[in-house]
XYZ file of C-alpha atoms in Angstrom:
726
model
C 165.519 11.525 164.447
C 163.724 11.647 161.062
C 163.639 8.436 158.995
C 166.109 8.088 156.095
C 164.897 9.713 152.880
C 165.228 6.401 151.012
C 162.716 4.660 153.288
C 159.034 4.988 152.307
C 156.189 3.712 154.502
C 153.290 2.268 152.489
C 150.284 -0.049 152.726
C 150.064 -2.966 150.280
C 146.784 -4.693 149.392
C 146.152 -8.249 148.228
C 142.650 -9.661 147.529
C 140.991 -11.385 150.521
C 143.845 -10.412 152.816
C 144.359 -7.579 155.299
C 146.604 -4.824 153.876
C 150.186 -4.995 155.074
C 152.086 -1.998 156.378
C 155.732 -2.105 155.372
C 158.761 0.042 154.709
C 160.202 0.139 151.207
C 163.908 0.762 150.832
C 164.296 2.676 147.576
C 167.923 1.529 147.340
C 166.863 -2.104 146.938
C 165.960 -3.484 143.497
C 162.225 -3.500 142.849
C 162.290 -7.265 142.231
C 163.582 -7.947 145.758
C 160.836 -5.744 147.248
C 158.177 -7.669 145.285
C 159.704 -10.965 146.471
C 159.545 -9.755 150.075
C 155.857 -8.844 149.658
C 155.064 -12.209 148.048
C 156.871 -14.092 150.833
C 154.724 -12.279 153.385
C 151.612 -13.886 151.882
C 153.382 -17.162 151.009
C 153.069 -16.573 147.293
C 155.466 -18.314 144.954
C 156.632 -17.397 141.466
C 157.151 -13.767 142.400
C 158.379 -12.981 138.866
C 154.749 -12.942 137.700
C 153.780 -10.224 140.206
C 154.135 -6.458 140.228
C 153.109 -3.461 142.319
C 150.701 -0.796 141.140
C 149.088 2.303 142.622
C 145.679 1.697 144.174
C 144.558 5.303 143.672
C 142.296 4.729 140.668
C 145.005 5.170 138.023
C 146.249 1.583 138.547
C 149.587 2.552 137.013
C 152.377 0.011 137.466
C 155.432 0.854 139.541
C 158.702 0.460 137.647
C 162.327 1.262 138.297
C 161.806 4.513 136.393
C 158.842 5.812 138.374
C 159.386 4.197 141.793
C 160.575 7.539 143.196
C 156.984 8.753 142.833
C 155.948 6.593 145.807
C 155.227 8.794 148.823
C 154.821 8.052 152.509
C 151.312 6.808 153.230
C 150.712 5.602 149.657
C 148.432 2.617 149.113
C 149.822 0.042 146.687
C 148.390 -3.172 145.304
C 150.120 -6.458 144.560
C 148.911 -7.660 141.181
C 149.911 -9.642 138.128
C 152.922 -8.312 136.234
C 152.302 -6.213 133.107
C 153.644 -8.987 130.888
C 151.458 -11.623 132.556
C 148.342 -9.394 132.454
C 148.981 -8.480 128.812
C 149.319 -12.165 127.886
C 146.106 -13.077 129.717
C 144.086 -10.296 128.078
C 145.619 -11.107 124.684
C 144.301 -14.662 125.023
C 140.909 -13.723 126.495
C 139.978 -11.256 123.753
C 140.319 -14.143 121.302
C 137.976 -16.272 123.414
C 134.869 -17.782 121.859
C 132.852 -16.694 124.880
C 131.152 -13.348 124.297
C 131.082 -12.544 128.009
C 134.783 -13.343 128.477
C 135.728 -11.363 125.376
C 133.672 -8.351 126.486
C 135.162 -8.372 129.994
C 138.706 -8.708 128.598
C 138.204 -5.788 126.205
C 136.843 -3.656 129.047
C 139.926 -4.432 131.165
C 142.176 -3.796 128.175
C 140.641 -0.350 127.559
C 141.280 0.559 131.206
C 144.800 -0.922 131.451
C 146.049 0.589 128.181
C 146.333 4.043 129.791
C 149.484 2.763 131.538
C 152.513 2.919 129.246
C 154.180 -0.027 131.025
C 151.265 -2.332 130.248
C 150.861 -0.782 126.777
C 154.445 -1.640 125.875
C 153.940 -5.295 126.903
C 150.657 -5.632 125.018
C 152.128 -4.008 121.901
C 155.094 -6.420 122.108
C 152.574 -9.258 121.783
C 151.467 -7.685 118.476
C 148.325 -6.511 120.252
C 147.738 -3.565 117.918
C 147.541 -5.949 114.960
C 145.079 -8.135 116.854
C 142.793 -5.175 117.524
C 142.974 -3.937 113.925
C 142.189 -7.434 112.643
C 139.140 -7.556 114.908
C 137.977 -4.214 113.497
C 138.781 -5.156 109.879
C 136.985 -8.488 110.041
C 134.160 -6.779 111.858
C 134.057 -9.902 114.000
C 131.818 -11.339 111.286
C 130.513 -14.125 113.450
C 129.198 -11.577 115.919
C 127.930 -9.196 113.270
C 125.396 -11.840 112.343
C 124.211 -11.702 115.924
C 124.311 -7.904 116.013
C 120.556 -7.472 115.681
C 119.987 -9.849 118.581
C 122.918 -8.718 120.732
C 123.255 -5.089 119.629
C 124.117 -3.620 123.092
C 126.796 -6.257 123.658
C 128.244 -5.763 120.172
C 128.270 -1.974 120.589
C 130.065 -2.222 123.927
C 132.589 -4.665 122.498
C 133.417 -2.361 119.589
C 133.527 0.650 121.885
C 136.033 -1.005 124.240
C 138.117 -2.214 121.259
C 138.394 1.293 119.804
C 139.037 2.830 123.241
C 141.922 0.417 123.844
C 143.274 1.166 120.363
C 143.156 4.943 120.968
C 144.877 4.636 124.366
C 147.604 2.357 123.013
C 148.335 4.617 120.045
C 148.386 7.702 122.266
C 151.660 6.524 123.832
C 153.467 7.097 120.533
C 155.089 3.643 120.515
C 153.648 2.505 117.162
C 153.735 4.551 113.948
C 150.414 5.512 112.368
C 151.797 4.682 108.913
C 151.372 0.941 109.487
C 147.584 0.714 109.076
C 145.846 -0.810 106.094
C 143.104 0.482 103.828
C 140.508 -2.074 105.103
C 141.040 -0.799 108.661
C 140.593 2.805 107.551
C 137.452 1.830 105.612
C 135.985 0.180 108.703
C 136.687 3.204 110.934
C 135.319 5.550 108.271
C 132.249 3.339 108.020
C 131.480 3.827 111.706
C 131.493 7.586 111.046
C 129.470 7.604 107.821
C 126.828 5.082 108.945
C 124.487 6.343 111.620
C 124.741 3.423 114.047
C 123.589 5.528 116.983
C 126.456 4.388 119.236
C 127.955 7.648 120.539
C 131.078 6.045 122.068
C 131.992 4.247 118.824
C 131.401 7.389 116.756
C 133.471 9.553 119.104
C 136.467 7.211 119.090
C 136.248 6.669 115.339
C 136.379 10.439 114.755
C 139.388 10.704 117.109
C 141.208 7.880 115.269
C 140.625 9.468 111.863
C 141.813 12.861 113.119
C 145.030 11.336 114.509
C 145.620 9.495 111.238
C 145.249 12.698 109.221
C 147.509 14.737 111.520
C 150.242 12.107 111.853
C 150.611 10.697 108.345
C 150.411 12.266 104.878
C 149.662 8.887 103.286
C 146.839 8.226 105.724
C 145.455 11.717 105.085
C 145.023 10.824 101.425
C 143.341 7.528 102.286
C 141.017 9.104 104.853
C 140.129 11.923 102.424
C 139.057 9.274 99.896
C 136.771 7.565 102.415
C 135.187 10.585 104.150
C 133.390 13.507 102.548
C 132.372 16.734 104.240
C 128.750 15.979 103.457
C 128.965 12.792 105.530
C 130.281 14.739 108.543
C 127.686 17.560 108.493
C 124.902 15.441 110.109
C 127.060 14.965 113.224
C 127.127 18.744 113.709
C 123.346 18.887 113.467
C 123.110 16.524 116.443
C 122.882 17.939 119.941
C 125.911 16.138 121.459
C 128.627 18.798 121.815
C 131.460 16.259 122.248
C 130.551 14.640 118.911
C 130.301 18.096 117.315
C 133.771 18.940 118.687
C 135.361 15.752 117.338
C 133.649 16.315 113.978
C 134.910 19.888 113.600
C 138.366 18.728 114.748
C 138.414 16.121 111.955
C 137.312 18.731 109.383
C 140.072 21.059 110.637
C 142.657 18.278 110.378
C 141.666 17.468 106.779
C 141.641 21.203 105.961
C 145.071 21.710 107.559
C 146.755 18.775 105.818
C 145.175 19.350 102.414
C 147.634 20.437 99.687
C 147.504 24.171 99.003
C 145.954 23.685 95.576
C 143.040 21.736 97.123
C 142.286 24.009 100.094
C 140.256 26.509 98.067
C 138.342 23.648 96.472
C 137.625 22.233 99.935
C 136.510 25.673 101.171
C 134.030 25.834 98.272
C 132.681 22.422 99.271
C 132.342 23.585 102.883
C 130.382 26.601 101.651
C 128.114 24.445 99.466
C 127.426 22.093 102.368
C 126.532 25.109 104.577
C 129.014 24.078 107.277
C 129.168 27.640 108.575
C 125.387 27.842 108.865
C 125.172 24.492 110.677
C 127.869 25.529 113.163
C 126.182 28.892 113.742
C 122.755 27.298 114.282
C 123.665 24.133 116.201
C 126.766 25.186 118.134
C 127.262 28.941 118.521
C 123.583 29.863 118.903
C 122.498 26.719 120.736
C 121.400 26.962 124.350
C 124.427 24.992 125.575
C 127.574 26.605 126.971
C 130.465 26.273 124.536
C 133.233 24.205 126.133
C 136.909 25.306 125.868
C 137.789 22.539 123.413
C 134.913 23.489 121.127
C 136.029 27.146 121.336
C 139.515 26.063 120.265
C 138.254 24.063 117.291
C 136.064 26.982 116.152
C 139.126 29.245 116.450
C 141.172 26.815 114.324
C 138.433 26.700 111.674
C 138.265 30.512 111.695
C 142.048 30.790 111.198
C 142.150 28.161 108.441
C 139.287 29.919 106.630
C 141.001 33.311 106.745
C 144.283 31.710 105.654
C 142.644 31.040 102.281
C 143.119 34.766 101.683
C 146.894 34.434 101.908
C 147.328 33.607 98.234
C 145.574 36.818 97.102
C 147.264 38.778 99.886
C 150.711 37.790 98.568
C 149.873 38.166 94.846
C 151.142 41.335 93.193
C 149.068 42.993 90.521
C 150.395 42.673 87.005
C 150.032 46.133 85.404
C 149.972 44.447 81.981
C 147.082 42.089 82.864
C 144.001 43.530 81.201
C 141.568 41.506 83.368
C 143.074 42.968 86.534
C 143.065 46.476 85.067
C 139.396 46.020 84.168
C 138.626 45.776 87.898
C 140.050 49.280 88.374
C 138.001 50.486 85.397
C 134.915 48.961 87.051
C 135.638 50.855 90.279
C 135.831 54.074 88.249
C 132.639 53.258 86.317
C 130.567 52.536 89.447
C 131.824 55.674 91.210
C 131.356 58.137 88.387
C 128.711 56.384 86.221
C 130.683 56.743 83.009
C 129.311 53.596 81.351
C 127.571 55.626 78.618
C 130.802 57.275 77.491
C 131.869 56.016 74.061
C 135.271 54.337 74.091
C 136.522 56.449 71.223
C 135.296 59.817 72.471
C 137.996 62.477 72.323
C 141.684 62.056 71.762
C 143.894 59.582 73.622
C 145.454 62.447 75.579
C 142.029 63.704 76.615
C 140.958 60.275 77.801
C 144.211 59.769 79.730
C 143.722 63.146 81.369
C 140.173 62.185 82.311
C 141.294 58.819 83.726
C 144.073 60.481 85.734
C 141.565 62.963 87.172
C 139.167 60.172 88.176
C 141.913 57.987 89.700
C 142.982 60.973 91.782
C 139.400 61.353 92.984
C 139.359 57.641 93.850
C 142.330 58.285 96.137
C 145.051 56.220 94.449
C 148.684 57.183 95.073
C 149.658 56.651 91.443
C 147.088 58.645 89.456
C 148.450 57.679 86.029
C 148.690 53.927 86.597
C 146.873 52.892 89.828
C 147.834 49.248 89.175
C 151.228 50.110 90.684
C 149.494 50.704 94.068
C 148.694 46.979 94.275
C 152.254 45.699 93.791
C 152.980 45.844 97.530
C 152.526 42.518 99.390
C 150.775 42.299 101.681
C 147.975 43.220 100.909
C 148.475 42.650 97.156
C 145.372 41.806 95.130
C 143.319 41.210 98.267
C 142.902 44.977 98.671
C 141.503 45.291 95.140
C 139.143 42.357 95.799
C 137.822 44.117 98.898
C 137.338 47.407 97.046
C 135.386 45.728 94.237
C 133.229 43.814 96.771
C 132.450 47.081 98.577
C 131.633 48.854 95.321
C 129.264 46.103 94.139
C 127.584 44.989 97.381
C 127.455 48.331 99.208
C 127.218 50.562 96.158
C 125.450 53.503 97.795
C 128.004 53.721 100.611
C 130.870 53.370 98.092
C 129.577 56.149 95.822
C 128.873 58.405 98.786
C 132.399 58.029 100.182
C 134.106 58.577 96.809
C 132.004 61.555 95.726
C 132.024 63.137 99.173
C 135.821 63.186 99.221
C 136.412 63.907 95.537
C 134.388 67.136 95.728
C 136.293 68.590 98.662
C 138.717 71.419 98.035
C 139.970 72.000 101.610
C 142.722 69.315 101.612
C 140.688 67.234 104.074
C 139.623 64.595 101.557
C 140.053 60.938 102.649
C 141.856 58.968 99.880
C 139.640 55.912 99.320
C 142.226 53.921 97.319
C 145.148 54.409 99.670
C 142.900 53.900 102.729
C 141.522 50.621 101.365
C 144.993 49.233 100.691
C 146.339 50.127 104.143
C 143.136 49.004 105.875
C 143.282 45.600 104.170
C 146.865 45.209 105.323
C 145.845 46.156 108.882
C 142.932 43.687 108.957
C 145.245 40.894 107.780
C 147.589 41.714 110.670
C 144.747 41.806 113.201
C 143.344 38.449 112.028
C 146.865 36.982 111.514
C 146.148 35.848 107.972
C 148.769 33.338 106.855
C 149.831 32.217 110.347
C 149.289 28.667 111.605
C 146.641 28.300 114.326
C 147.807 28.245 117.928
C 147.797 24.961 119.858
C 145.894 26.437 122.775
C 144.013 29.592 121.760
C 140.192 29.487 122.225
C 139.711 33.017 120.828
C 137.099 32.660 118.085
C 134.744 35.456 117.004
C 131.073 34.438 116.559
C 130.426 37.254 114.065
C 132.737 35.657 111.474
C 130.392 32.639 111.343
C 127.362 34.768 110.429
C 128.288 35.485 106.776
C 129.825 33.511 103.907
C 131.970 36.529 102.945
C 132.771 37.634 106.491
C 136.215 39.117 105.729
C 134.845 41.280 102.918
C 131.909 42.413 105.081
C 134.359 43.132 107.906
C 136.319 45.318 105.482
C 133.172 47.161 104.320
C 132.279 48.096 107.909
C 135.834 49.189 108.697
C 136.318 51.322 105.550
C 133.177 53.273 106.464
C 134.521 53.626 109.991
C 137.812 54.939 108.601
C 136.029 57.580 106.523
C 133.930 58.627 109.540
C 136.985 58.854 111.828
C 138.871 60.843 109.183
C 136.111 63.475 109.175
C 135.908 63.534 112.984
C 139.666 64.131 113.190
C 139.567 66.820 110.476
C 142.547 64.981 109.045
C 144.700 65.828 106.045
C 147.038 63.589 104.067
C 149.818 64.332 106.594
C 147.636 62.773 109.332
C 147.105 59.478 107.480
C 149.139 57.322 109.894
C 147.489 58.932 112.930
C 144.051 58.134 111.548
C 145.081 54.505 110.894
C 146.289 54.185 114.500
C 142.948 55.454 115.826
C 141.018 53.125 113.487
C 143.104 50.167 114.621
C 142.343 51.013 118.251
C 138.619 51.319 117.484
C 138.566 47.922 115.743
C 140.565 46.166 118.472
C 138.401 47.581 121.269
C 135.230 46.518 119.447
C 136.584 42.998 118.790
C 137.432 42.446 122.460
C 133.716 42.659 123.290
C 133.115 39.545 121.114
C 130.036 40.814 119.214
C 127.682 38.040 118.107
C 127.039 39.518 114.663
C 128.476 41.987 112.173
C 125.632 44.382 113.001
C 126.585 44.255 116.686
C 130.200 44.938 115.716
C 129.039 47.932 113.680
C 127.050 49.169 116.692
C 130.094 48.869 118.960
C 132.096 51.000 116.519
C 129.372 53.643 116.532
C 129.956 54.027 120.280
C 133.730 54.288 119.790
C 133.921 57.624 118.013
C 137.142 59.620 117.880
C 135.879 61.741 120.798
C 135.288 58.599 122.869
C 138.745 57.265 122.010
C 140.263 60.562 123.189
C 138.359 60.235 126.474
C 139.571 56.663 126.943
C 143.138 57.649 126.155
C 142.930 60.615 128.541
C 141.594 58.387 131.302
C 144.355 55.831 130.757
C 146.957 58.580 130.586
C 145.775 59.995 133.911
C 145.998 56.553 135.472
C 149.555 56.177 134.196
C 150.697 59.772 134.704
C 154.444 60.065 134.538
C 156.176 63.063 136.106
C 159.377 64.067 134.370
C 160.869 66.634 136.753
C 164.287 65.797 138.201
C 163.179 65.524 141.870
C 160.410 63.120 140.862
C 162.833 61.048 138.783
C 165.242 60.887 141.743
C 162.408 59.791 144.031
C 161.388 57.082 141.539
C 164.975 55.814 141.396
C 165.104 55.741 145.178
C 161.942 53.687 145.671
C 162.386 51.446 142.597
C 164.509 48.820 144.451
C 161.752 48.487 147.071
C 159.146 47.920 144.340
C 161.372 45.371 142.543
C 161.769 43.456 145.810
C 157.985 43.517 146.231
C 157.514 42.145 142.685
C 160.146 39.479 143.352
C 158.328 38.322 146.491
C 155.039 38.214 144.593
C 156.600 36.065 141.861
C 158.094 33.640 144.383
C 154.785 33.448 146.275
C 153.042 32.565 143.006
C 155.605 29.843 142.344
C 154.895 28.497 145.835
C 151.191 28.309 144.940
C 152.132 26.365 141.808
C 150.673 26.114 138.303
C 149.061 23.366 136.236
C 150.788 22.890 132.864
C 149.407 20.971 129.887
C 151.326 18.337 127.997
C 150.789 19.090 124.315
C 149.991 16.030 122.231
C 148.668 15.489 118.724
C 145.235 14.779 120.203
C 144.339 17.769 122.393
C 141.038 16.461 123.706
C 142.754 13.787 125.757
C 144.923 16.306 127.537
C 147.341 15.264 130.234
C 148.467 17.663 132.886
C 151.339 18.127 135.257
C 151.798 20.463 138.184
C 154.857 22.309 139.444
C 155.292 24.392 142.597
C 158.108 25.827 144.690
C 158.597 24.759 148.302
C 157.893 27.472 150.938
C 161.616 27.670 151.800
C 162.435 28.307 148.101
C 164.835 25.355 148.042
C 163.069 22.725 145.896
C 160.728 22.575 142.884
C 158.113 19.821 143.327
C 156.374 18.493 140.205
C 154.405 15.523 138.972
C 151.741 14.285 136.547
C 147.989 14.768 137.076
C 145.019 13.013 135.511
C 143.001 16.233 135.194
C 143.335 19.952 135.780
C 143.080 20.650 139.544
C 140.543 23.065 141.026
C 142.974 24.466 143.626
C 146.521 24.092 144.867
C 148.113 20.644 144.737
C 149.909 19.637 147.992
C 153.666 19.038 147.858
C 153.324 15.469 149.064
C 151.256 14.449 146.018
C 153.939 15.678 143.573
C 156.410 12.869 143.034
C 159.425 14.551 141.438
C 161.886 17.042 142.945
C 164.394 19.469 141.471
C 166.644 21.287 143.981
C 167.003 24.965 143.155
C 170.724 24.621 143.824
C 170.986 22.273 140.804
C 169.459 24.816 138.403
C 171.989 26.214 135.914
C 169.992 28.543 133.681
C 166.656 29.310 132.011
C 166.190 29.097 128.226
C 163.130 30.286 126.308
C 161.478 30.038 122.878
C 163.426 28.323 120.127
C 166.295 27.531 122.510
C 164.080 25.041 124.383
C 164.714 21.398 123.433
C 160.989 20.568 123.302
C 160.496 23.348 120.722
C 163.301 22.043 118.514
C 161.588 18.647 118.444
C 158.096 19.871 117.571
C 156.540 19.545 114.141
C 155.409 22.361 111.867
C 152.041 22.760 113.574
C 153.689 23.331 116.949
C 156.312 25.705 115.664
C 153.834 28.581 115.560
C 154.659 31.881 117.142
C 152.298 31.686 120.101
C 153.556 28.347 121.438
C 157.155 29.495 121.017
C 156.363 32.566 123.100
C 155.036 30.377 125.944
C 157.876 27.828 126.048
C 160.710 27.822 128.579
C 163.042 25.220 130.087
C 165.160 24.820 133.211
C 168.687 23.573 132.553
C 170.079 21.580 135.461
C 172.803 18.987 136.138
C 174.428 17.188 133.200
C 172.660 19.406 130.661
C 169.260 17.909 131.505
C 166.074 19.904 130.975
C 162.708 20.391 132.652
C 160.442 21.652 129.894
C 157.398 23.918 130.263
C 154.712 25.404 128.029
C 152.863 28.044 130.039
C 149.030 28.171 129.916
C 149.157 31.840 128.923
C 151.496 34.833 128.628
C 150.826 35.940 132.213
C 151.911 32.588 133.693
C 154.928 32.540 131.359
C 156.094 35.909 132.724
C 155.470 34.899 136.347
C 157.451 31.666 136.040
C 160.383 33.048 134.062
C 160.596 35.995 136.473
C 160.413 33.730 139.519
C 163.004 31.281 138.199
C 165.365 34.118 137.260
C 164.893 35.579 140.752
C 165.860 32.204 142.275
C 169.021 32.256 140.150
C 169.776 35.829 141.241
C 169.206 37.201 137.749
C 167.234 40.159 136.439
C 163.476 39.853 136.000
C 163.004 41.319 132.529
C 159.555 40.184 131.403
C 156.909 42.493 129.965
C 154.761 41.793 133.040
C 157.535 42.988 135.360
C 157.893 46.210 133.385
C 154.134 46.750 133.538
C 153.908 45.933 137.261
C 156.904 48.132 138.051
C 155.377 51.060 136.159
C 151.970 50.633 137.814
C 153.306 50.220 141.351
C 155.825 53.034 140.964
C 153.150 55.446 139.752
C 150.830 54.414 142.568
C 153.563 54.843 145.188
C 154.560 58.191 143.724
C 150.989 59.467 143.901
C 150.646 58.304 147.491
C 153.863 60.024 148.522
C 152.937 63.244 146.735
C 149.383 63.494 148.094
C 150.371 66.163 150.662
C 151.722 68.523 148.000
C 148.184 69.653 147.096
C 149.145 70.700 143.570
C 152.129 72.775 144.691
C 154.471 72.914 141.665
C 157.737 71.083 142.158
C 160.741 73.190 141.047
C 163.400 71.757 138.776
C 166.214 73.055 141.027
C 166.318 72.985 144.853
C 165.578 76.310 146.599
C 168.660 78.474 147.451
C 170.216 78.164 150.915
C 169.468 81.375 152.889
C 172.285 83.580 154.210
C 173.486 83.063 157.737
C 171.843 85.405 160.317
C 173.861 88.412 161.595
C 173.804 86.958 165.142
C 172.652 83.860 166.950
C 171.063 85.548 169.992
C 167.843 83.705 169.344
C 169.496 80.403 170.239
C 168.453 79.200 173.698
C 171.012 77.231 175.708
C 169.239 74.538 177.679
C 172.191 74.154 180.018
């Protein structure tokens, strides 16, 4: 007979004693279990003791998390969180350097546990730590030259404990004083050489900026971009990552009117060049977190274009109209023409003719073409940049098309406007950066005007593709679709420079795109005859069952999910997997991302499938309604889903990527007996159906399949050919 589910067999350690094997009854109060353990070793005052895991985490066991204890677990009897917090609180104020250092080391380690953190914070521990930082422990600063290693370790442990305590979200960031911020900023701006102190100081400043508008202003007053640049020049990638993260945070929280000013400062300080030289082109492999921070910086930089992208041209603004005149002058070299030559009507006629050659939709007043947002004035900016910085290519394109008389001319003006709009869509200009995306493009860090250079390459590509397609004005949208495909395929190769990107496009001519499309079409061939459709309908249920089994098998393997916090680099993970009998979801927290499957017995929490009510996604999820503006971006919303179970409680998920999102929502819907309707299911169904159809039709050997069944032949005149076996 199996033991009751409420009984857990564990081993409990106590210093200088043999571990005790005992059974814990989960129905009993935790205090009575601790008393029983203390009585076994004849220990009095059991109120000052507690149990904690002996697995390296040293997390305390409480009434809330006691269900995480599994059979065979090793526990440790130790001082209660309140007692430990009080002891450490007293020791870190000790006059003994050794005692203080040891206490701070223990505090940094213990603060990862929220139970201990709550007790230490209740003793006003955060204030004690900030006072130690603010005062700079002046008595010890005098000894710093003599005891530099000890002082550095002490400060490092102090800041580590502070970071861990604040990470629990118990104390508001708004409570910190200017002297504290000045001290932390000082550790960043002064090259002390202590990597641990610098790293934690950068993390603290980033959290301050992201979590409080008031603190952002104070931090921005203490830290300049110029003071952060040297940390990128260093070879330590973790320090570089924290530095770029702090720059991103300041950039993100800066008021809109100051972002352009900050971008100009970044350009003056050659931030892009330093990142390109010391990070992207260094010999070290770029870690995922660094990739994410470079992606965020890339997005924030391109978002500076949003203002111009959403600004309509004012047809009455002479300065804006002068830009169009400049485009005409460069293209047709009419600078020598006197302003008063000919009548007004003659000049208007000449302007209209030239604007038509330039490819504007409105030949009389081309300013009207730039009233659509997006791309607004950004399109005109790109055209002027192309005309001035790539003048030969600009003149060649305009004159080549303006001299054609066969209706195959490519309209430069209209093309530039639509291309600018397309590039803004591809680069998601104006959208907040994703919380998880590591998708940065090295080539955008190789030029100070990377968007404009990107446009110049793409407008030449568009003109080339137009000629290859022998397109007319009726084919404009078709050409734009091909150009978009060419750009997207080239970007997926992650070229290291704009020249490499240009080379990739050279290999993606219209002919090559047709070949690729033909190849893909052959792989996804879809027969439309009625017999084939009937056969597809017949075998579709079998394929859907196959997909369902695959989804459930993947759920049984499990997935590691990340808990999103304001400080991504100290990620916490949790794992969820379905039991092999498809009856229970097992889940629990992890310290780090696992390399393989996590066994069921190590996952502490359970959710019976029978208790599941429904699945909600996107904005309907409770954890999406609670998120701030940064986490309300489109990509995170598309990866969020929640399980609704008893009493309207939720188990909340944010999938690592779109593929895992589809697998889990499909699998959970299958468990509930509902339709699997994800994009991945549609894609898998189409692929598997086509493959099965081709396999079943292999024996036809290209025999055409008729639309209607063949006619039934007439009955024979006699049945003499029938042989009676009897």
